[in-house]
Amino acid sequence: MVQRGQHDERKRYARGAGLLAETAETRPAAAASPSATAGSSVTPRARRGRRRRAGRGRRTLVALALAVTTVTGTAGWAVAHEQPAITGPPPGAAAWRADDSLGRPLPDPATASPTAVARFFAGLTTAEQHTLAQRHPLITGNLDGAPITLRYEANERALAVERDRELTRARDDGLTSQGRDRARDRAERYAALLAGDRQILAFDPRDRGQVAEVYGDLTRARHTAVIVPGSDIDLGSYATPATPSPAATATAGRADGRPDGGASTPPAGAEAATTAAATPIGMATSLRTELARQAPHTGTAVISWTGYSTPVGLGLDAATGRLARAGAPRLDRFLAGLAAADGAPTAPPTVLCHSYGSVVCGLAAHRIGPDASDLVVLGSPGTRADSVADLGTSARVWAAKDGSDWIGKIPHVELFGLGHGADPAGDGFGARRLSTARVDGHAGYFAPNTESLRNFARITLGDFGAVRCAVGSDSTAADVRGCVSDLL
């Protein structure tokens, strides 16, 4: 679920898994106590009652193990790091609602549907659209259903305004030195998002910050993907782009028929590329490079969407669905906005959800079916559903989890609000399980030359005949099979 501090996380989860194993071993011994070995003197009804109580006890101990795994290992740190769930429109909504310069009400950013927003902008002149982007950049840039290129323009202006505001704060002697340092740091993050020809589709500066960025020409793409990352992702961990390798940049550019292709790519060298592919930007650029490799003459685009408040570390936020429940409607609205907006692709995207992001996608699945062709969960702690049927989605559902991923040590339960339920890569869930050959660890699914990355690209391109599924429960098996039979 998180990128940094993985060594400590693995130790905590291993500790919890050990407790779980110990629970499983000691429970039968407890059941064999003198009171439970009365033999024929115990009636069948009493035995059934004991079994029910034992089942409840086991479930309670599983929940206890999960709580120990995710909470007590941090000893109070979890409560201090509980994150606020940032929802609703960004600052400026009141001024937007009060603006009558067009002689008509503007769509309420909190309640208007993306379809209604798209209809409203379709009725404006180009000059009127640009006026709104200049007057209300934060609202226009985050208004799902607004024209794609107009959102780029608005967010560029919003980032410049926020950068200048933070630079002013960084020179304010009325602030503490720590306050000035924080302001300078935020200004640098905004400046990074303004550098080059970056295409920012959403930007919200509140709290830790949220952002969505497009790689490729979204207005001309025939195939698109949306990546939903997991914990510890915000503007602070997102804004620094990966350094592109000239060869990969040229390949992606040729796919769109223009010099730069509208996307950056991971740094040259296998180790550097693997490291870069663990970040949201690295995931997006790595996938787009693979799409260009597999379909060099097909327009593609990838969106990195950090549009929800993610957990920090391994506290209660990571073990519960509170932040995912707040993020799911935002994902639903974002995808609906893509479908409705002028300049958006006509085909629905593939949505790839990593780690805690899969919890968000699981809770949104029943709403996003019409706006997503495929739902891929990878390195998932669970989706808060027991099966594909429980997700209630019309999208095809895929799952990937490698044996080297420490997330596999998480108990797949949901009890008393802790845990995220069944393993979507498990036998009984019903997802198509993807091969993850050559993946290394929780953050390695988008690394170059992995079977998982190739599979993600094949699914995005609709090349289902080439998708490789896992044999049995071994997602790393070399003797994988095709998935075509599952799709017929």
Coordinates of C-alpha atoms in Angstrom, one line a residue:
M1 CA 0.0 0.0 0.0
V2 CA 2.9 2.3 0.5
Q3 CA 6.2 2.9 -1.3
R4 CA 8.5 4.3 1.3
G5 CA 9.4 2.4 4.5
Q6 CA 8.6 -0.9 2.9
H7 CA 11.1 -2.8 5.0
D8 CA 9.4 -1.7 8.3
E9 CA 6.0 -2.4 6.8
R10 CA 7.0 -5.9 5.8
K11 CA 8.2 -6.6 9.3
R12 CA 5.0 -5.3 10.8
Y13 CA 2.9 -7.4 8.5
A14 CA 5.0 -10.5 9.1
R15 CA 4.5 -9.9 12.8
G16 CA 0.8 -9.9 12.3
A17 CA 0.9 -12.9 10.0
G18 CA 2.8 -14.7 12.7
L19 CA 0.2 -13.9 15.2
L20 CA -2.4 -15.2 12.8
A21 CA -0.6 -18.5 12.3
E22 CA -0.2 -18.8 16.1
T23 CA -3.9 -18.2 16.5
A24 CA -4.7 -21.0 14.0
E25 CA -2.4 -23.4 15.9
T26 CA -3.5 -22.7 19.4
R27 CA -7.3 -22.6 18.7
P28 CA -7.7 -26.4 18.3
A29 CA -5.8 -26.9 21.5
A30 CA -8.3 -24.6 23.3
A31 CA -11.1 -26.6 21.7
A32 CA -9.7 -29.8 23.2
S33 CA -10.0 -28.6 26.8
P34 CA -11.6 -30.9 29.4
S35 CA -15.0 -29.2 29.0
A36 CA -14.9 -29.9 25.3
T37 CA -14.0 -33.6 25.4
A38 CA -17.0 -35.0 27.2
G39 CA -17.5 -37.5 24.3
S40 CA -20.9 -39.0 24.2
S41 CA -22.1 -36.9 27.2
V42 CA -22.3 -33.9 24.9
T43 CA -25.5 -33.5 22.9
P44 CA -25.3 -32.7 19.1
R45 CA -27.1 -29.4 19.8
A46 CA -24.4 -28.5 22.3
R47 CA -21.6 -29.5 19.9
R48 CA -23.2 -27.3 17.2
G49 CA -23.4 -24.4 19.6
R50 CA -19.7 -24.8 20.5
R51 CA -18.8 -24.9 16.8
R52 CA -20.6 -21.6 16.3
R53 CA -18.9 -20.0 19.2
A54 CA -15.5 -21.3 18.0
G55 CA -16.2 -19.8 14.6
R56 CA -17.0 -16.4 16.2
G57 CA -13.9 -16.7 18.3
R58 CA -11.7 -17.4 15.3
R59 CA -13.1 -14.5 13.4
T60 CA -12.5 -12.2 16.4
L61 CA -8.9 -13.4 16.7
V62 CA -8.4 -12.8 13.0
A63 CA -9.6 -9.2 13.5
L64 CA -7.3 -8.9 16.5
A65 CA -4.3 -10.1 14.5
L66 CA -5.1 -7.6 11.7
A67 CA -5.4 -4.8 14.3
V68 CA -2.1 -5.7 15.8
T69 CA -0.5 -5.8 12.4
T70 CA -1.7 -2.4 11.3
V71 CA -2.1 -0.4 14.5
T72 CA -0.1 -1.5 17.5
G73 CA 3.1 -1.8 15.5
T74 CA 3.0 2.0 15.3
A75 CA 2.1 2.6 18.9
G76 CA -0.1 5.7 18.8
W77 CA 1.5 7.0 15.5
A78 CA -1.6 5.8 13.6
V79 CA -4.0 8.1 15.5
A80 CA -1.8 11.1 15.1
H81 CA -1.6 10.5 11.3
E82 CA -5.3 10.1 10.6
Q83 CA -6.0 12.0 7.4
P84 CA -8.9 14.3 6.6
A85 CA -11.0 13.1 3.7
I86 CA -11.0 16.0 1.3
T87 CA -14.2 16.0 -0.7
G88 CA -16.4 18.5 -2.6
P89 CA -15.2 21.3 -4.9
P90 CA -12.0 23.2 -4.2
P91 CA -11.8 26.8 -2.9
G92 CA -13.7 29.3 -5.1
A93 CA -17.0 27.6 -5.3
A94 CA -18.9 30.5 -3.6
A95 CA -17.5 33.0 -6.1
W96 CA -18.3 30.7 -9.0
R97 CA -21.9 30.3 -7.8
A98 CA -22.2 34.1 -7.4
D99 CA -20.9 34.9 -10.9
D100 CA -23.7 36.2 -13.2
S101 CA -21.4 37.6 -15.9
L102 CA -22.9 35.3 -18.5
G103 CA -26.4 36.2 -17.7
R104 CA -27.2 32.6 -16.6
P105 CA -26.5 30.5 -13.5
L106 CA -23.2 28.5 -13.7
P107 CA -23.5 24.8 -12.9
D108 CA -23.1 24.0 -9.2
P109 CA -19.7 22.3 -8.9
A110 CA -21.0 20.3 -5.9
T111 CA -24.2 19.0 -7.4
A112 CA -24.3 19.3 -11.2
S113 CA -23.7 16.0 -13.1
P114 CA -20.8 15.8 -15.5
T115 CA -23.3 15.4 -18.3
A116 CA -25.0 18.7 -17.3
V117 CA -21.6 20.4 -17.1
A118 CA -20.8 19.2 -20.6
R119 CA -24.1 20.5 -21.9
F120 CA -23.5 23.9 -20.3
F121 CA -20.0 24.4 -21.8
A122 CA -21.3 23.2 -25.2
G123 CA -23.6 26.2 -25.1
L124 CA -20.8 28.7 -24.5
T125 CA -18.6 30.5 -27.0
T126 CA -14.9 29.8 -27.0
A127 CA -14.3 33.3 -25.5
E128 CA -16.8 32.6 -22.7
Q129 CA -15.2 29.3 -21.9
H130 CA -11.7 31.0 -21.6
T131 CA -13.2 33.8 -19.5
L132 CA -14.4 31.2 -16.9
A133 CA -11.1 29.5 -16.9
Q134 CA -9.3 32.8 -16.2
R135 CA -11.8 34.0 -13.5
H136 CA -12.3 30.7 -11.8
P137 CA -9.3 28.5 -12.6
L138 CA -9.6 26.1 -9.6
I139 CA -13.3 25.4 -10.3
T140 CA -13.0 25.1 -14.0
G141 CA -9.9 22.9 -13.8
N142 CA -11.6 20.4 -11.5
L143 CA -15.1 20.5 -13.1
D144 CA -15.8 17.0 -14.4
G145 CA -17.5 17.3 -17.7
A146 CA -15.7 20.5 -18.8
P147 CA -13.7 20.4 -22.0
I148 CA -10.4 18.6 -21.6
T149 CA -8.2 21.2 -23.1
L150 CA -10.0 24.0 -21.1
R151 CA -9.2 22.1 -17.9
Y152 CA -5.5 22.0 -18.9
E153 CA -5.6 25.8 -19.4
A154 CA -7.4 26.4 -16.1
N155 CA -5.1 24.2 -14.0
E156 CA -2.0 25.8 -15.5
R157 CA -3.4 29.2 -14.3
A158 CA -4.4 27.8 -10.9
L159 CA -1.0 26.3 -10.3
A160 CA 0.7 29.6 -11.2
V161 CA -1.6 31.4 -8.8
E162 CA -0.9 29.0 -6.0
R163 CA 2.9 29.0 -6.7
D164 CA 3.0 32.8 -6.4
R165 CA 0.9 32.7 -3.2
E166 CA 3.3 30.2 -1.6
L167 CA 6.4 32.2 -2.7
T168 CA 4.9 35.3 -1.0
R169 CA 4.3 33.2 2.1
A170 CA 7.9 31.9 2.0
R171 CA 9.1 35.6 2.3
D172 CA 6.7 36.5 5.1
D173 CA 8.7 37.2 8.3
G174 CA 5.4 36.8 10.2
L175 CA 5.6 33.1 9.7
T176 CA 7.9 30.7 11.6
S177 CA 11.0 29.4 9.8
Q178 CA 9.2 26.0 9.5
G179 CA 6.1 27.7 8.0
R180 CA 8.3 29.5 5.4
D181 CA 10.0 26.3 4.6
R182 CA 6.7 24.5 4.0
A183 CA 5.5 27.4 1.8
R184 CA 8.8 27.2 -0.3
D185 CA 8.4 23.4 -0.6
R186 CA 4.8 23.8 -1.9
A187 CA 5.9 26.5 -4.3
E188 CA 8.5 24.1 -5.7
R189 CA 5.9 21.4 -6.1
Y190 CA 3.6 23.7 -8.1
A191 CA 6.5 24.9 -10.2
A192 CA 7.4 21.3 -11.1
L193 CA 3.8 20.7 -12.3
L194 CA 4.1 23.9 -14.5
A195 CA 7.4 22.8 -16.1
G196 CA 7.4 21.8 -19.7
D197 CA 4.1 20.8 -21.5
R198 CA 2.5 18.9 -18.7
Q199 CA -1.2 18.3 -19.0
I200 CA -2.8 18.6 -15.6
L201 CA -6.4 17.5 -15.7
A202 CA -7.2 18.1 -12.0
F203 CA -5.4 20.1 -9.3
D204 CA -6.6 20.7 -5.7
P205 CA -4.2 22.4 -3.3
R206 CA -6.2 21.6 -0.1
D207 CA -4.4 19.7 2.7
R208 CA -1.8 17.4 1.1
G209 CA -2.9 18.1 -2.4
Q210 CA -4.5 16.1 -5.2
V211 CA -3.7 15.9 -8.9
A212 CA -4.5 14.1 -12.1
E213 CA -2.2 14.2 -15.1
V214 CA -2.5 13.0 -18.7
Y215 CA 0.3 11.3 -20.6
G216 CA -0.3 11.3 -24.3
D217 CA -2.9 13.1 -26.5
L218 CA -6.2 12.3 -24.7
T219 CA -8.2 14.1 -27.4
R220 CA -6.9 11.8 -30.1
A221 CA -6.4 8.5 -28.2
R222 CA -8.1 5.4 -29.3
H223 CA -7.2 3.5 -26.1
T224 CA -6.8 5.0 -22.6
A225 CA -6.0 3.9 -19.1
V226 CA -6.6 5.5 -15.7
I227 CA -4.2 4.5 -12.8
V228 CA -5.4 4.8 -9.2
P229 CA -2.5 4.7 -6.8
G230 CA -2.5 3.7 -3.2
S231 CA -1.2 5.1 0.1
D232 CA 1.2 7.9 0.7
I233 CA 0.6 9.6 -2.6
D234 CA 0.0 13.3 -2.7
L235 CA 1.5 16.4 -4.2
G236 CA 4.6 16.0 -2.1
S237 CA 5.3 12.5 -3.4
Y238 CA 3.9 13.0 -6.9
A239 CA 5.2 16.3 -8.4
T240 CA 8.8 15.4 -9.4
P241 CA 8.7 13.9 -12.9
A242 CA 10.8 11.0 -14.0
T243 CA 13.6 11.9 -16.4
P244 CA 12.8 10.6 -19.9
S245 CA 15.1 8.4 -21.9
P246 CA 15.4 9.8 -25.4
A247 CA 14.7 6.4 -27.1
A248 CA 11.5 5.8 -25.1
T249 CA 10.3 9.4 -25.6
A250 CA 10.8 9.1 -29.4
T251 CA 8.9 5.8 -29.4
A252 CA 6.0 7.2 -27.5
G253 CA 6.0 10.3 -29.7
R254 CA 5.9 8.3 -32.9
A255 CA 2.7 6.6 -31.6
D256 CA 1.0 9.9 -31.7
G257 CA 2.6 11.2 -34.8
R258 CA 4.3 14.1 -33.1
P259 CA 7.8 14.7 -31.8
D260 CA 7.2 14.5 -28.0
G261 CA 4.1 12.4 -27.8
G262 CA 2.9 14.4 -24.9
A263 CA 4.5 12.1 -22.3
S264 CA 7.6 11.6 -20.3
T265 CA 9.2 8.2 -19.7
P266 CA 11.2 6.5 -17.0
P267 CA 14.9 7.1 -16.8
A268 CA 17.3 4.9 -18.8
G269 CA 18.7 1.8 -17.2
A270 CA 16.8 -1.2 -15.9
E271 CA 17.4 -0.4 -12.2
A272 CA 16.5 3.3 -12.6
A273 CA 13.4 2.5 -14.7
T274 CA 12.2 0.0 -12.1
T275 CA 12.6 2.5 -9.3
A276 CA 10.8 5.2 -11.4
A277 CA 7.9 2.8 -12.2
A278 CA 7.0 2.7 -8.5
T279 CA 5.8 6.3 -8.5
P280 CA 2.5 7.5 -9.9
I281 CA 4.3 9.3 -12.7
G282 CA 6.5 6.2 -13.3
M283 CA 3.5 3.9 -13.5
A284 CA 1.9 6.1 -16.1
T285 CA 4.9 6.7 -18.2
S286 CA 6.0 3.0 -18.0
L287 CA 2.5 1.9 -19.2
R288 CA 2.4 4.4 -22.0
T289 CA 5.8 3.4 -23.2
E290 CA 4.7 -0.3 -23.3
L291 CA 1.5 0.7 -25.1
A292 CA 3.6 2.4 -27.7
R293 CA 5.9 -0.6 -28.0
Q294 CA 3.0 -3.0 -28.5
A295 CA 0.9 -0.7 -30.8
P296 CA 3.3 1.9 -32.3
H297 CA 0.8 3.4 -34.7
T298 CA -2.1 3.6 -32.3
G299 CA -2.9 6.7 -30.3
T300 CA -2.9 6.0 -26.6
A301 CA -3.1 8.0 -23.4
V302 CA -2.6 7.2 -19.7
I303 CA -4.0 9.3 -16.8
S304 CA -2.5 9.2 -13.3
W305 CA -5.3 10.0 -11.0
T306 CA -4.6 10.9 -7.4
G307 CA -8.0 12.5 -6.8
Y308 CA -8.6 11.3 -3.3
S309 CA -7.1 11.6 0.2
T310 CA -4.8 8.6 0.5
P311 CA -3.7 7.0 3.8
V312 CA -0.3 7.8 5.3
G313 CA 1.7 4.8 6.5
L314 CA 0.1 1.8 8.2
G315 CA -2.4 3.4 10.6
L316 CA -6.1 2.9 10.9
D317 CA -6.6 4.8 7.7
A318 CA -4.9 2.0 5.7
A319 CA -6.8 -0.8 7.6
T320 CA -10.3 0.7 7.2
G321 CA -12.4 1.9 4.3
R322 CA -13.0 5.5 5.5
L323 CA -10.8 7.3 3.0
A324 CA -11.8 4.8 0.2
R325 CA -15.5 5.5 0.8
A326 CA -14.8 9.2 0.4
G327 CA -12.7 8.6 -2.7
A328 CA -15.0 6.3 -4.6
P329 CA -17.6 8.9 -5.6
R330 CA -14.8 11.2 -6.7
L331 CA -13.4 8.4 -9.0
D332 CA -16.9 7.8 -10.3
R333 CA -17.5 11.4 -11.1
F334 CA -14.1 11.8 -12.7
L335 CA -14.7 8.8 -15.1
A336 CA -18.2 10.1 -15.9
G337 CA -16.6 13.5 -16.7
L338 CA -14.2 11.8 -19.1
A339 CA -17.1 10.1 -20.9
A340 CA -19.1 13.3 -21.1
A341 CA -16.5 16.0 -21.9
D342 CA -15.7 17.5 -25.2
G343 CA -12.4 16.2 -26.5
A344 CA -12.5 13.0 -24.4
P345 CA -12.0 9.5 -26.0
T346 CA -15.1 7.8 -27.2
A347 CA -14.1 4.4 -25.8
P348 CA -14.2 3.9 -22.0
P349 CA -10.8 3.4 -20.3
T350 CA -9.2 0.6 -18.5
V351 CA -8.9 1.4 -14.8
L352 CA -5.9 0.0 -13.0
C353 CA -6.0 0.2 -9.2
H354 CA -2.9 -0.4 -7.1
S355 CA -2.9 -1.4 -3.4
Y356 CA -5.2 0.8 -1.4
G357 CA -6.4 2.3 -4.7
S358 CA -8.1 -1.1 -5.3
V359 CA -10.2 -0.5 -2.2
V360 CA -11.4 2.8 -3.8
C361 CA -12.1 1.0 -7.1
G362 CA -13.9 -1.8 -5.3
L363 CA -16.3 0.6 -3.6
A364 CA -16.8 2.5 -6.9
A365 CA -17.1 -0.5 -9.1
H366 CA -20.9 -0.7 -9.2
R367 CA -21.1 2.9 -10.4
I368 CA -18.2 3.0 -12.9
G369 CA -19.2 0.0 -15.0
P370 CA -20.5 2.1 -18.0
D371 CA -17.5 4.4 -17.9
A372 CA -14.8 1.7 -17.6
S373 CA -14.2 -1.3 -19.9
D374 CA -11.9 -3.2 -17.6
L375 CA -11.1 -3.0 -13.9
V376 CA -7.6 -4.3 -12.9
V377 CA -6.6 -4.6 -9.3
L378 CA -3.0 -5.2 -8.4
G379 CA -1.2 -5.7 -5.1
S380 CA -4.6 -5.5 -3.5
P381 CA -5.4 -5.8 0.2
G382 CA -9.0 -6.4 -0.8
T383 CA -11.9 -4.6 -2.5
R384 CA -14.5 -4.8 0.3
A385 CA -16.4 -7.4 -1.8
D386 CA -16.5 -11.2 -1.5
S387 CA -16.5 -11.8 -5.3
V388 CA -16.7 -10.2 -8.7
A389 CA -20.5 -10.6 -8.5
D390 CA -20.5 -8.5 -5.3
L391 CA -18.7 -5.7 -7.1
G392 CA -21.8 -5.2 -9.2
T393 CA -19.9 -4.0 -12.3
S394 CA -20.3 -4.6 -16.0
A395 CA -16.5 -4.1 -16.5
R396 CA -14.3 -7.1 -16.9
V397 CA -12.4 -7.7 -13.7
W398 CA -8.7 -8.8 -13.5
A399 CA -6.4 -9.3 -10.6
A400 CA -2.6 -9.5 -10.2
K401 CA -0.7 -10.4 -7.1
D402 CA 2.9 -11.6 -7.1
G403 CA 4.4 -14.0 -4.6
S404 CA 7.1 -11.5 -3.8
D405 CA 4.5 -8.9 -2.7
W406 CA 4.4 -8.4 1.1
I407 CA 0.7 -7.5 0.8
G408 CA 0.1 -11.2 0.5
K409 CA 0.7 -11.5 4.2
I410 CA -2.3 -9.4 5.1
P411 CA -5.2 -11.4 6.5
H412 CA -8.0 -11.1 4.0
V413 CA -10.9 -10.4 6.4
E414 CA -13.3 -7.6 7.1
L415 CA -14.5 -7.4 10.6
F416 CA -15.4 -4.6 13.0
G417 CA -14.4 -2.1 10.3
L418 CA -10.8 -3.5 9.9
G419 CA -9.6 -5.2 6.8
H420 CA -10.7 -5.1 3.2
G421 CA -12.2 -8.5 2.6
A422 CA -11.6 -11.3 0.2
D423 CA -8.4 -11.6 -1.9
P424 CA -9.4 -10.6 -5.4
A425 CA -6.5 -12.8 -6.7
G426 CA -7.8 -15.7 -4.7
D427 CA -9.4 -18.9 -6.2
G428 CA -13.0 -18.1 -5.2
F429 CA -13.2 -14.4 -6.1
G430 CA -13.8 -14.9 -9.8
A431 CA -11.4 -12.3 -11.3
R432 CA -9.2 -13.3 -14.2
R433 CA -5.8 -13.7 -12.6
L434 CA -2.9 -12.2 -14.5
S435 CA 0.6 -13.6 -14.7
T436 CA 3.1 -11.4 -12.9
A437 CA 6.3 -13.1 -14.0
R438 CA 9.5 -11.0 -13.2
V439 CA 7.7 -8.7 -10.8
D440 CA 9.7 -7.9 -7.7
G441 CA 7.8 -6.8 -4.7
H442 CA 4.7 -4.6 -4.0
A443 CA 5.9 -1.7 -6.1
G444 CA 7.1 -3.7 -9.1
Y445 CA 4.0 -4.3 -11.2
F446 CA 4.7 -1.5 -13.7
A447 CA 8.4 -2.2 -14.0
P448 CA 9.7 -2.6 -17.6
N449 CA 9.8 -6.2 -19.0
T450 CA 7.4 -7.6 -16.4
E451 CA 4.6 -9.8 -17.6
S452 CA 2.2 -7.7 -15.5
L453 CA 3.1 -4.5 -17.4
R454 CA 2.7 -6.3 -20.7
N455 CA -0.7 -7.6 -19.6
F456 CA -1.9 -4.2 -18.5
A457 CA -1.0 -2.8 -22.0
R458 CA -2.7 -5.8 -23.7
I459 CA -5.9 -5.2 -21.7
T460 CA -5.9 -1.5 -22.4
L461 CA -5.4 -2.2 -26.2
G462 CA -8.2 -4.8 -26.1
D463 CA -5.7 -7.4 -27.3
F464 CA -7.2 -10.1 -25.1
G465 CA -5.8 -13.0 -27.2
A466 CA -2.3 -12.0 -26.0
V467 CA -3.1 -11.6 -22.3
R468 CA -1.5 -14.2 -20.1
C469 CA -3.3 -15.5 -17.1
A470 CA -1.8 -17.4 -14.1
V471 CA -2.0 -21.1 -13.8
G472 CA -3.8 -22.2 -10.6
S473 CA -2.7 -19.9 -7.7
D474 CA 0.8 -19.3 -8.9
S475 CA 0.8 -15.9 -10.6
T476 CA 4.6 -16.2 -11.3
A477 CA 4.4 -19.5 -13.1
A478 CA 6.2 -19.6 -16.4
D479 CA 3.7 -22.0 -17.8
V480 CA 0.9 -19.5 -18.0
R481 CA -2.1 -19.8 -20.2
G482 CA -4.1 -17.4 -22.4
C483 CA -7.2 -15.8 -21.1
V484 CA -9.3 -15.9 -24.3
S485 CA -11.4 -18.8 -23.1
D486 CA -12.4 -16.8 -20.0
L487 CA -13.6 -14.0 -22.2
L488 CA -15.8 -16.1 -24.4

